[in-house]
Amino acid sequence: MTKNHLIRPTVRWHRLLGWTGGIALIVFGLSGLTHPLMTWFGPQQAVFFPPQAEFSSQNIAAIPAVLAANSVDQAQLVKVTPTAQGNLLQVTQDNGIKRRYFSLPSGDELTEFDRNQGEWLARYYTGLTDTPIRSMVLQTTFDNAYPSVNRLLPVWRVAFDTSDNLTAFVHTELNALASLTNDTKTLQQALFQALHTWSWLDRLEPARVLVVLVLVASLALLCLTGMAMVLIMPNRKLKGTRRWHRALAWGLWLPLLAFATSGLYHLLHNAGDSAPTGLIYGAPFILNSNNSGTTTGWLEELNGQPLSSITLVNAPGGQILYRLGIPAGKAHQSVEHHTRFNGTPTEKPARLIDATTGKLSPLSDEDLARFAAAQHLGINPQQINNSAMVTGFGPEYDFRNKRLPVWRVDHGEGTAFIDPANGVLVDQINRADRYEGLSFSHLHKWNFLTPFVGRQIRDGLVALVIVVALGFAVLGFMMLVRRRGAALQR
């Protein structure tokens, strides 16, 4: 078959695909632009790191008595946390829906204090110390203002009485700002969800997948047929609109094809996925005077030792351990904002103390992560192949998880990511997820550029390509309309 035999069908298919592929480019391009716009012009938090506190051996010594005095016999998470009223003992039950707080000096419970903690965190991160609050609710589901990419649930949704309806979503177990939005960003997120993922068709999942599949596939085929035309007709003389359209095609066909094919892969991989999108807490562990500790002599060794966290953790054999987080630098030292992205460790290896005996445990965070992974996944610990600490975000464990460091635990069926400070299953992927994640990260988000140019320039390049591509689509439509008009005049 010669080039002349290819020209006619290639041109015909390119023109036929021009309408659906062009519409897809306009729809997905405009909605895709909202993503960098939200990053650049959305509301910005005043503080980027959780509130810090000085922890002491007295905090640890009080834990067993406080638990016993309040008859707390089981919990999913137990930790000492900073609050507006100083360090309090936080006990999480019912998968985070219910968090209880206790005074360490007196042992008294502060009823309904989680709401106070949510408000304090919202004001801390936004810097709005005196602004009235319009509304505040505990949110347990995702929506347009707080989509599932944020992962953390439940969160307190704190809406401030400002002209732009500034709203903070805070997670009180992590003391983290999960998201920050206002009217403009919420509208942009709604447009992104409606036009980029077609989420308004979620209740008709087959229809949603079919519509998006047709649009994205049309765009991919449009790129291929267009480039085929350029290659098989290299010496074609063109003028005006057609000349500009052809010139732009050389620079745009590969980025557009990357966007389309990775988007298509992402769509088909996640179609009908009903897997949980939030954190998965472990089963409650038993707390009593026998395992939560009465021996306190070891606390004297902590005098002068800076601590970044104090938690009670479940360990193999029903043991309860004190996990003492040791900061990597000076206590509560200020660090650069992007530390959490570039893999700089924020903690030294934690110190694990047997709560019953007060002796240093031979276990490590790695052992706790393997134990927690086996419990979550219902597998034998011997099925675990490998484990390693993750200190930075990447294609497989990205920024939406909002916590570092974690441990990566590889097993026969895939990989689990475990927070050793509390045994939470933060995320999990299988081999297919890993391949799709790499495709989406590098071909759709262009994360391969991040190590070389940084996130801001990467987003700028993506936005520039999209804007030029929108102009490219307009030129294509002009050519189709002109050809249609000429055909009607014959």
Coordinates of C-alpha atoms in Angstrom, one line a residue:
M1 CA 0.0 0.0 0.0
T2 CA 1.4 3.4 -1.1
K3 CA 1.1 6.8 0.6
N4 CA -1.5 7.8 -2.0
H5 CA -3.7 4.9 -0.8
L6 CA -3.5 6.2 2.8
I7 CA -4.2 9.8 2.2
R8 CA -7.9 9.6 1.4
P9 CA -9.0 7.5 4.4
T10 CA -6.7 9.3 6.8
V11 CA -8.1 12.7 5.8
R12 CA -11.7 11.4 5.9
W13 CA -11.3 10.0 9.4
H14 CA -9.5 13.1 10.6
R15 CA -12.4 15.3 9.5
L16 CA -15.0 12.9 10.9
L17 CA -13.2 12.8 14.3
G18 CA -12.7 16.6 14.2
W19 CA -16.1 17.3 15.8
T20 CA -16.1 14.8 18.7
G21 CA -12.3 15.1 19.2
G22 CA -12.5 18.9 19.0
I23 CA -15.4 19.0 21.5
A24 CA -13.4 16.7 23.8
L25 CA -10.4 19.0 23.6
I26 CA -12.4 22.1 24.5
V27 CA -14.3 20.4 27.3
F28 CA -11.3 18.6 28.9
G29 CA -9.0 21.5 28.2
L30 CA -11.1 24.2 29.8
S31 CA -11.9 22.0 32.8
G32 CA -8.3 20.9 33.1
L33 CA -7.2 24.6 33.3
T34 CA -9.1 24.9 36.6
H35 CA -6.6 22.7 38.3
P36 CA -3.6 25.0 38.1
L37 CA -5.8 28.0 38.5
M38 CA -7.0 26.6 41.9
T39 CA -3.4 26.1 42.9
W40 CA -2.3 29.6 41.9
F41 CA -5.2 31.7 42.8
G42 CA -7.1 29.7 45.4
P43 CA -7.1 30.7 49.1
Q44 CA -3.7 30.1 50.8
Q45 CA -3.2 29.0 54.4
A46 CA -1.3 31.2 56.8
V47 CA 0.6 28.3 58.4
F48 CA 1.9 25.1 56.6
F49 CA 2.8 22.8 59.5
P50 CA 0.8 21.4 62.4
P51 CA 0.8 23.2 65.8
Q52 CA 3.8 22.2 67.9
A53 CA 4.0 21.5 71.6
E54 CA 6.6 20.6 74.2
F55 CA 5.9 17.0 75.5
S56 CA 7.2 15.9 78.9
S57 CA 7.6 12.7 80.9
Q58 CA 4.7 13.9 83.1
N59 CA 2.4 13.6 80.0
I60 CA 3.3 10.0 79.6
A61 CA 3.1 9.1 83.3
A62 CA -0.5 10.4 83.5
I63 CA -1.8 8.2 80.6
P64 CA -2.6 4.9 82.4
A65 CA -4.3 6.7 85.3
V66 CA -6.4 8.9 83.0
L67 CA -7.5 5.8 80.9
A68 CA -8.4 3.8 84.0
A69 CA -10.2 6.7 85.8
N70 CA -12.5 7.1 82.7
S71 CA -13.0 3.4 82.1
V72 CA -11.5 3.6 78.6
D73 CA -11.0 -0.1 78.0
Q74 CA -10.5 -0.1 74.2
A75 CA -9.6 2.4 71.5
Q76 CA -8.3 2.7 67.9
L77 CA -6.0 5.6 68.6
V78 CA -4.5 7.0 71.8
K79 CA -2.2 10.0 71.6
V80 CA -1.1 13.1 73.5
T81 CA -2.0 16.1 71.3
P82 CA -1.5 19.9 71.5
T83 CA -4.7 22.0 71.8
A84 CA -5.6 25.5 72.8
Q85 CA -5.7 24.3 76.4
G86 CA -2.3 22.7 76.3
N87 CA -1.5 19.0 75.9
L88 CA -4.5 16.7 76.2
L89 CA -5.0 13.0 75.8
Q90 CA -6.9 12.2 72.6
V91 CA -8.8 8.9 72.3
T92 CA -10.3 7.9 68.9
Q93 CA -13.1 5.5 68.7
D94 CA -15.7 4.6 66.0
N95 CA -13.3 5.2 63.0
G96 CA -12.7 8.8 63.9
I97 CA -16.3 9.8 64.2
K98 CA -15.9 10.1 68.0
R99 CA -12.8 11.5 69.6
R100 CA -12.6 12.1 73.3
Y101 CA -10.2 14.4 75.2
F102 CA -8.9 14.2 78.7
S103 CA -6.9 16.5 80.9
L104 CA -3.6 14.9 81.8
P105 CA -3.2 16.6 85.2
S106 CA -6.7 16.0 86.5
G107 CA -8.0 13.1 84.3
D108 CA -11.2 14.9 83.7
E109 CA -12.9 14.5 80.3
L110 CA -13.6 17.6 78.2
T111 CA -17.0 16.8 76.7
E112 CA -17.6 17.6 73.0
F113 CA -14.1 19.1 72.8
D114 CA -13.4 17.8 69.3
R115 CA -15.5 20.7 67.9
N116 CA -13.3 23.1 69.9
Q117 CA -10.2 21.4 68.5
G118 CA -11.6 21.8 65.0
E119 CA -12.3 25.5 65.4
W120 CA -8.8 26.1 67.0
L121 CA -7.1 24.3 64.1
A122 CA -9.1 26.2 61.5
R123 CA -8.2 29.5 63.0
Y124 CA -4.5 28.4 63.4
Y125 CA -4.1 27.5 59.7
T126 CA -6.1 30.4 58.3
G127 CA -4.8 33.1 60.7
L128 CA -8.4 34.3 61.2
T129 CA -8.3 34.5 65.0
D130 CA -11.2 36.8 65.5
T131 CA -13.4 36.3 62.4
P132 CA -16.9 35.0 63.2
I133 CA -17.7 31.5 62.1
R134 CA -20.8 31.2 59.9
S135 CA -21.3 27.4 60.3
M136 CA -19.4 24.4 61.5
V137 CA -20.3 20.7 60.9
L138 CA -18.5 17.3 61.1
Q139 CA -18.4 16.1 57.5
T140 CA -18.3 12.4 56.9
T141 CA -18.7 12.2 53.1
F142 CA -17.1 13.8 50.1
D143 CA -18.7 16.5 47.9
N144 CA -17.8 19.2 45.3
A145 CA -16.3 21.5 47.9
Y146 CA -14.4 18.6 49.5
P147 CA -13.8 15.9 46.8
S148 CA -12.4 12.4 47.4
V149 CA -8.9 13.4 46.3
N150 CA -8.5 14.8 49.9
R151 CA -9.0 11.3 51.4
L152 CA -9.2 12.4 55.0
L153 CA -12.6 11.8 56.7
P154 CA -14.2 12.7 59.0
V155 CA -13.2 16.4 58.9
W156 CA -14.6 19.5 60.5
R157 CA -16.0 21.9 57.9
V158 CA -15.5 25.4 59.3
A159 CA -17.0 28.2 57.2
F160 CA -15.9 31.7 58.2
D161 CA -18.1 34.8 57.9
T162 CA -16.0 36.3 55.1
S163 CA -17.0 37.9 51.8
D164 CA -15.7 34.9 49.8
N165 CA -17.1 32.3 52.3
L166 CA -13.7 31.0 53.2
T167 CA -14.0 27.4 54.4
A168 CA -11.4 25.2 56.2
F169 CA -11.6 21.4 56.4
V170 CA -9.5 20.1 59.4
H171 CA -8.7 16.6 60.6
T172 CA -8.3 16.5 64.3
E173 CA -6.4 13.3 64.6
L174 CA -3.6 14.5 62.4
N175 CA -4.1 18.2 63.5
A176 CA -4.0 18.8 59.7
L177 CA -5.6 21.2 57.3
A178 CA -7.2 18.8 54.8
S179 CA -8.4 21.5 52.4
L180 CA -9.1 25.2 52.2
T181 CA -11.7 26.6 49.8
N182 CA -13.9 29.6 49.0
D183 CA -16.7 30.3 46.7
T184 CA -14.5 30.7 43.6
K185 CA -12.5 27.5 44.3
T186 CA -15.7 25.5 45.1
L187 CA -17.1 26.6 41.8
Q188 CA -13.9 25.6 40.0
Q189 CA -14.0 22.3 41.7
A190 CA -17.6 21.7 40.7
L191 CA -16.8 22.6 37.1
F192 CA -13.8 20.2 37.1
Q193 CA -15.9 17.4 38.6
A194 CA -18.7 18.0 36.1
L195 CA -16.7 18.5 32.9
H196 CA -13.5 16.6 33.5
T197 CA -14.8 13.5 35.3
W198 CA -18.5 13.8 34.5
S199 CA -19.3 13.0 38.1
W200 CA -22.9 14.1 37.6
L201 CA -23.4 10.8 35.9
D202 CA -21.9 8.8 38.8
R203 CA -25.3 7.1 39.4
L204 CA -25.3 5.9 35.8
E205 CA -21.7 4.7 35.8
P206 CA -21.9 2.7 32.5
A207 CA -23.2 5.8 30.8
R208 CA -20.5 8.1 32.3
V209 CA -17.8 5.7 31.2
L210 CA -19.2 5.4 27.7
V211 CA -19.6 9.1 27.1
V212 CA -16.1 9.9 28.4
L213 CA -14.6 6.9 26.6
V214 CA -16.1 8.2 23.2
L215 CA -14.8 11.7 23.8
V216 CA -11.3 10.8 25.0
A217 CA -10.8 8.0 22.3
S218 CA -11.9 10.5 19.6
L219 CA -9.3 13.0 20.8
A220 CA -6.6 10.3 20.8
L221 CA -7.5 9.1 17.3
L222 CA -7.7 12.7 16.1
C223 CA -4.1 13.2 17.2
L224 CA -3.0 10.0 15.4
T225 CA -4.8 10.7 12.2
G226 CA -3.6 14.4 12.2
M227 CA 0.0 13.4 12.6
A228 CA -0.4 10.7 10.0
M229 CA -1.6 13.4 7.6
V230 CA 1.5 15.6 8.3
L231 CA 3.8 12.7 7.7
I232 CA 2.3 11.3 4.6
M233 CA 1.8 14.7 3.0
P234 CA 4.9 16.6 4.1
N235 CA 5.2 18.9 1.0
R236 CA 1.6 20.0 1.0
K237 CA 1.3 23.7 0.4
L238 CA -1.1 25.4 2.8
K239 CA -2.2 29.0 3.6
G240 CA -3.8 30.9 6.4
T241 CA -5.7 28.9 9.0
R242 CA -4.7 25.6 7.6
R243 CA -1.0 26.5 7.7
W244 CA -1.2 27.6 11.3
H245 CA -3.2 24.5 12.2
R246 CA -0.5 22.3 10.6
A247 CA 2.4 24.2 12.3
L248 CA 0.8 23.9 15.7
A249 CA 0.2 20.2 15.2
W250 CA 3.9 19.4 15.2
G251 CA 4.2 20.7 18.8
L252 CA 0.9 19.6 20.2
W253 CA 0.2 16.1 18.9
L254 CA 2.4 14.3 21.4
P255 CA 1.3 16.2 24.6
L256 CA -2.3 15.8 23.5
L257 CA -1.9 12.2 22.8
A258 CA -0.2 11.7 26.2
F259 CA -3.1 13.5 27.9
A260 CA -5.7 11.5 26.0
T261 CA -4.2 8.0 26.4
S262 CA -3.3 8.4 30.1
G263 CA -6.8 9.8 30.7
L264 CA -8.3 6.8 28.9
Y265 CA -6.2 4.4 30.9
H266 CA -7.2 6.2 34.1
L267 CA -10.9 6.1 33.1
L268 CA -10.9 2.3 32.3
H269 CA -8.8 1.4 35.3
N270 CA -11.1 3.2 37.8
A271 CA -14.4 2.5 36.1
G272 CA -16.9 1.1 38.6
D273 CA -14.3 1.3 41.4
S274 CA -16.2 1.2 44.8
A275 CA -13.1 0.7 47.0
P276 CA -12.9 2.9 50.1
T277 CA -11.2 6.2 49.4
G278 CA -10.4 7.3 53.0
L279 CA -8.2 6.1 55.8
I280 CA -8.8 2.6 57.3
Y281 CA -8.3 2.4 61.0
G282 CA -7.3 -0.7 62.8
A283 CA -9.5 -2.8 65.1
P284 CA -9.8 -1.4 68.6
F285 CA -7.1 -2.7 71.0
I286 CA -7.7 -3.6 74.6
L287 CA -6.5 -1.1 77.3
N288 CA -6.2 -2.1 80.9
S289 CA -3.9 -1.5 83.9
N290 CA -2.0 -4.6 83.0
N291 CA -0.9 -3.5 79.5
S292 CA -1.2 0.3 79.5
G293 CA 1.6 0.6 82.0
T294 CA 2.3 1.4 85.7
T295 CA 6.1 1.3 85.6
T296 CA 7.4 4.8 85.4
G297 CA 11.1 4.7 86.3
W298 CA 12.1 4.7 82.7
L299 CA 10.6 8.2 82.3
E300 CA 13.6 9.8 84.1
E301 CA 15.7 8.9 81.0
L302 CA 13.5 11.2 78.9
N303 CA 14.5 14.4 80.8
G304 CA 15.6 16.9 78.2
Q305 CA 14.8 14.6 75.3
P306 CA 12.7 16.5 72.6
L307 CA 9.7 14.6 71.4
S308 CA 7.5 15.3 68.4
S309 CA 4.7 12.9 69.4
I310 CA 3.5 10.5 72.0
T311 CA 1.1 7.6 71.1
L312 CA 0.0 4.3 72.4
V313 CA 0.3 1.6 69.7
N314 CA -0.8 -2.0 69.3
A315 CA 2.0 -4.5 68.8
P316 CA 2.3 -8.3 68.1
G317 CA 1.2 -10.6 71.0
G318 CA -1.3 -8.0 72.4
Q319 CA 1.5 -5.8 73.6
I320 CA 0.9 -2.1 74.1
L321 CA 3.9 0.2 73.4
Y322 CA 4.6 3.8 74.0
R323 CA 5.8 5.3 70.7
L324 CA 7.9 8.4 71.2
G325 CA 8.5 10.4 68.1
I326 CA 12.0 11.9 68.0
P327 CA 12.3 15.0 65.7
A328 CA 15.0 14.9 63.1
G329 CA 16.2 18.5 63.9
K330 CA 15.9 20.7 66.9
A331 CA 12.7 20.4 68.8
H332 CA 9.9 22.0 66.8
Q333 CA 12.4 23.6 64.5
S334 CA 10.8 25.6 61.6
V335 CA 11.4 23.8 58.3
E336 CA 10.9 24.8 54.7
H337 CA 7.4 24.2 53.2
H338 CA 8.4 21.8 50.5
T339 CA 10.3 19.5 52.9
R340 CA 7.3 17.2 52.9
F341 CA 7.5 16.8 49.1
N342 CA 11.3 16.4 48.6
G343 CA 11.8 13.4 51.0
T344 CA 13.6 15.1 53.8
P345 CA 13.0 13.0 57.0
T346 CA 11.2 14.9 59.7
E347 CA 11.7 12.2 62.4
K348 CA 14.5 10.0 63.6
P349 CA 13.7 6.4 64.3
A350 CA 11.0 6.3 67.0
R351 CA 11.6 5.0 70.5
L352 CA 9.3 2.2 71.5
I353 CA 8.8 1.4 75.2
D354 CA 6.9 -1.6 76.5
A355 CA 4.1 0.0 78.5
T356 CA 3.9 -3.0 80.9
T357 CA 7.6 -3.4 81.8
G358 CA 9.0 0.1 81.0
K359 CA 11.8 -1.5 79.0
L360 CA 13.0 -0.5 75.5
S361 CA 11.2 -2.7 73.1
P362 CA 13.2 -4.7 70.5
L363 CA 10.6 -3.9 67.9
S364 CA 10.9 -1.1 65.4
D365 CA 8.5 1.0 63.3
E366 CA 9.1 -1.4 60.5
D367 CA 7.9 -4.3 62.7
L368 CA 4.8 -2.3 63.7
A369 CA 4.0 -1.5 60.0
R370 CA 4.4 -5.1 59.0
F371 CA 2.1 -6.2 61.9
A372 CA -0.5 -3.6 61.0
A373 CA -0.4 -4.4 57.3
A374 CA -0.9 -8.1 58.0
Q375 CA -3.9 -7.3 60.2
H376 CA -5.5 -4.9 57.7
L377 CA -5.1 -7.2 54.8
G378 CA -5.8 -10.5 56.6
I379 CA -2.6 -12.1 55.4
N380 CA 0.1 -14.1 57.1
P381 CA 3.1 -11.9 58.0
Q382 CA 5.3 -14.4 56.1
Q383 CA 3.5 -13.2 52.9
I384 CA 5.2 -9.8 53.2
N385 CA 8.1 -9.6 50.8
N386 CA 9.6 -6.2 51.6
S387 CA 9.2 -3.0 53.6
A388 CA 10.7 0.4 53.4
M389 CA 10.2 3.9 54.8
V390 CA 8.6 6.5 52.6
T391 CA 9.6 10.1 53.4
G392 CA 8.4 11.9 50.3
F393 CA 5.5 12.0 48.0
G394 CA 5.6 10.4 44.5
P395 CA 3.6 8.6 41.8
E396 CA 2.7 5.6 44.0
Y397 CA 2.1 7.6 47.3
D398 CA 1.1 11.1 46.4
F399 CA 0.4 14.3 48.3
R400 CA -3.3 13.6 48.7
N401 CA -2.4 11.2 51.6
K402 CA -1.1 14.2 53.6
R403 CA 1.0 12.2 56.1
L404 CA 4.7 11.4 56.2
P405 CA 6.7 9.4 57.0
V406 CA 4.9 6.1 56.3
W407 CA 6.0 2.6 55.7
R408 CA 5.6 0.8 52.4
V409 CA 4.8 -2.9 52.9
D410 CA 5.0 -5.1 49.8
H411 CA 3.1 -8.4 49.7
G412 CA 2.0 -10.9 47.1
E413 CA -1.0 -9.0 46.0
G414 CA 0.3 -5.4 46.1
T415 CA 1.5 -2.7 48.4
A416 CA 0.1 -1.2 51.6
F417 CA 1.2 2.1 53.1
I418 CA 1.0 2.2 56.9
D419 CA 1.4 5.0 59.4
P420 CA 3.4 3.3 62.2
A421 CA 2.4 6.0 64.8
N422 CA -1.1 4.5 64.9
G423 CA -1.3 1.5 62.6
V424 CA -3.7 3.2 60.1
L425 CA -3.8 1.8 56.6
V426 CA -3.3 5.1 54.7
D427 CA -3.4 3.7 51.1
Q428 CA -3.0 0.5 49.2
I429 CA -2.2 -0.4 45.6
N430 CA -1.8 -3.5 43.5
R431 CA 0.4 -4.0 40.4
A432 CA -2.2 -2.6 38.0
D433 CA -2.7 0.4 40.3
R434 CA 1.1 1.0 40.2
Y435 CA 1.3 1.0 36.4
E436 CA -1.7 3.3 36.1
G437 CA -0.4 5.6 38.7
L438 CA 2.9 6.0 36.9
S439 CA 1.1 6.6 33.6
F440 CA -1.2 9.2 35.2
S441 CA 1.5 10.9 37.2
H442 CA 4.0 11.3 34.3
L443 CA 1.8 11.5 31.2
H444 CA -1.2 13.4 32.5
K445 CA 0.3 15.5 35.3
W446 CA 3.8 15.8 33.9
N447 CA 5.4 15.0 37.2
F448 CA 8.5 13.9 35.3
L449 CA 9.3 17.6 35.0
T450 CA 9.0 18.4 38.7
P451 CA 12.6 17.4 39.8
F452 CA 14.0 19.6 37.0
V453 CA 11.8 22.7 37.0
G454 CA 9.7 22.5 40.2
R455 CA 5.9 22.4 40.6
Q456 CA 5.1 26.0 39.7
I457 CA 6.9 25.9 36.3
R458 CA 5.5 22.5 35.6
D459 CA 2.0 23.7 36.1
G460 CA 2.7 26.7 34.0
L461 CA 4.0 24.6 31.1
V462 CA 0.9 22.4 31.3
A463 CA -1.4 25.4 31.3
L464 CA 0.5 26.9 28.4
V465 CA 0.1 23.8 26.3
I466 CA -3.7 23.6 27.1
V467 CA -4.2 27.3 26.2
V468 CA -2.4 26.8 22.8
A469 CA -4.3 23.6 22.3
L470 CA -7.6 25.4 22.8
G471 CA -6.6 27.9 20.1
F472 CA -5.6 24.9 17.9
A473 CA -9.1 23.4 18.4
V474 CA -10.7 26.7 17.4
L475 CA -8.6 26.8 14.1
G476 CA -9.8 23.2 13.5
F477 CA -13.4 24.1 14.0
M478 CA -13.0 27.1 11.7
M479 CA -11.7 24.8 8.9
L480 CA -14.6 22.3 9.4
V481 CA -17.2 25.1 9.4
R482 CA -15.7 26.6 6.3
R483 CA -15.6 23.3 4.5
R484 CA -19.2 22.6 5.5
G485 CA -20.3 26.0 4.2
A486 CA -18.5 25.3 0.9
A487 CA -20.1 22.0 0.5
L488 CA -23.6 23.5 1.0
Q489 CA -22.9 26.0 -1.7
R490 CA -22.2 23.4 -4.3

